[in-house]
């Protein structure tokens, strides 16, 4: 059951960080006067995913 809950949290944490990462890179590129970068967006995405997924997993596993 716990793995199923973690899988659901992972699926829920995939879409929102992607939207935030794209928005962050657009604002960053606009402010620094550089082009939009998919590589930089993927780094933003990894950071946003970690910030949303790790606390969620800790919360789910704490209640077991």
C-alpha positions as semicolon CSV with decimal commas, in nm:
position;residue;x (nm);y (nm);z (nm)
1;X;0,000;0,000;0,000
2;X;0,280;0,244;0,083
3;X;0,441;0,201;-0,261
4;X;0,107;0,275;-0,424
5;X;0,076;0,595;-0,220
6;X;0,429;0,700;-0,311
7;X;0,353;0,632;-0,679
8;X;0,043;0,851;-0,660
9;X;0,243;1,129;-0,495
10;X;0,508;1,101;-0,767
11;X;0,247;1,128;-1,042
12;X;0,089;1,428;-0,872
13;X;0,428;1,595;-0,829
14;X;0,525;1,561;-1,197
15;X;0,300;1,816;-1,367
16;X;0,312;2,113;-1,132
17;X;0,693;2,136;-1,109
18;X;0,710;2,121;-1,491
19;X;0,483;2,424;-1,525
20;X;0,676;2,610;-1,254
21;X;1,010;2,520;-1,416
22;X;0,902;2,655;-1,755
23;X;0,772;2,976;-1,598
24;X;1,092;3,019;-1,393
25;X;1,309;2,976;-1,701
26;X;1,101;3,221;-1,902
27;X;1,133;3,483;-1,629
28;X;1,504;3,408;-1,584
29;X;1,572;3,433;-1,958
30;X;1,377;3,757;-1,982
31;X;1,558;3,913;-1,688
32;X;1,909;3,802;-1,793
33;X;1,842;3,873;-2,163
34;X;1,932;3,519;-2,269
35;X;1,744;3,265;-2,479
36;X;1,507;3,002;-2,340
37;X;1,709;2,689;-2,263
38;X;1,571;2,338;-2,236
39;X;1,878;2,230;-2,038
40;X;1,825;2,508;-1,784
41;X;1,454;2,424;-1,769
42;X;1,536;2,062;-1,689
43;X;1,755;2,176;-1,398
44;X;1,471;2,397;-1,272
45;X;1,238;2,097;-1,309
46;X;1,465;1,866;-1,108
47;X;1,485;2,125;-0,832
48;X;1,107;2,184;-0,824
49;X;1,034;1,810;-0,835
50;X;1,269;1,746;-0,543
51;X;1,116;2,031;-0,345
52;X;0,767;1,889;-0,393
53;X;0,831;1,512;-0,394
54;X;1,069;1,462;-0,101
55;X;0,851;1,634;0,164
56;X;0,544;1,453;0,030
57;X;0,711;1,112;0,058
58;X;0,832;1,194;0,407
59;X;0,477;1,290;0,504
60;X;0,330;0,969;0,357
61;X;0,590;0,743;0,521
62;X;0,561;0,920;0,856
63;X;0,196;0,815;0,890
64;X;0,270;0,444;0,849
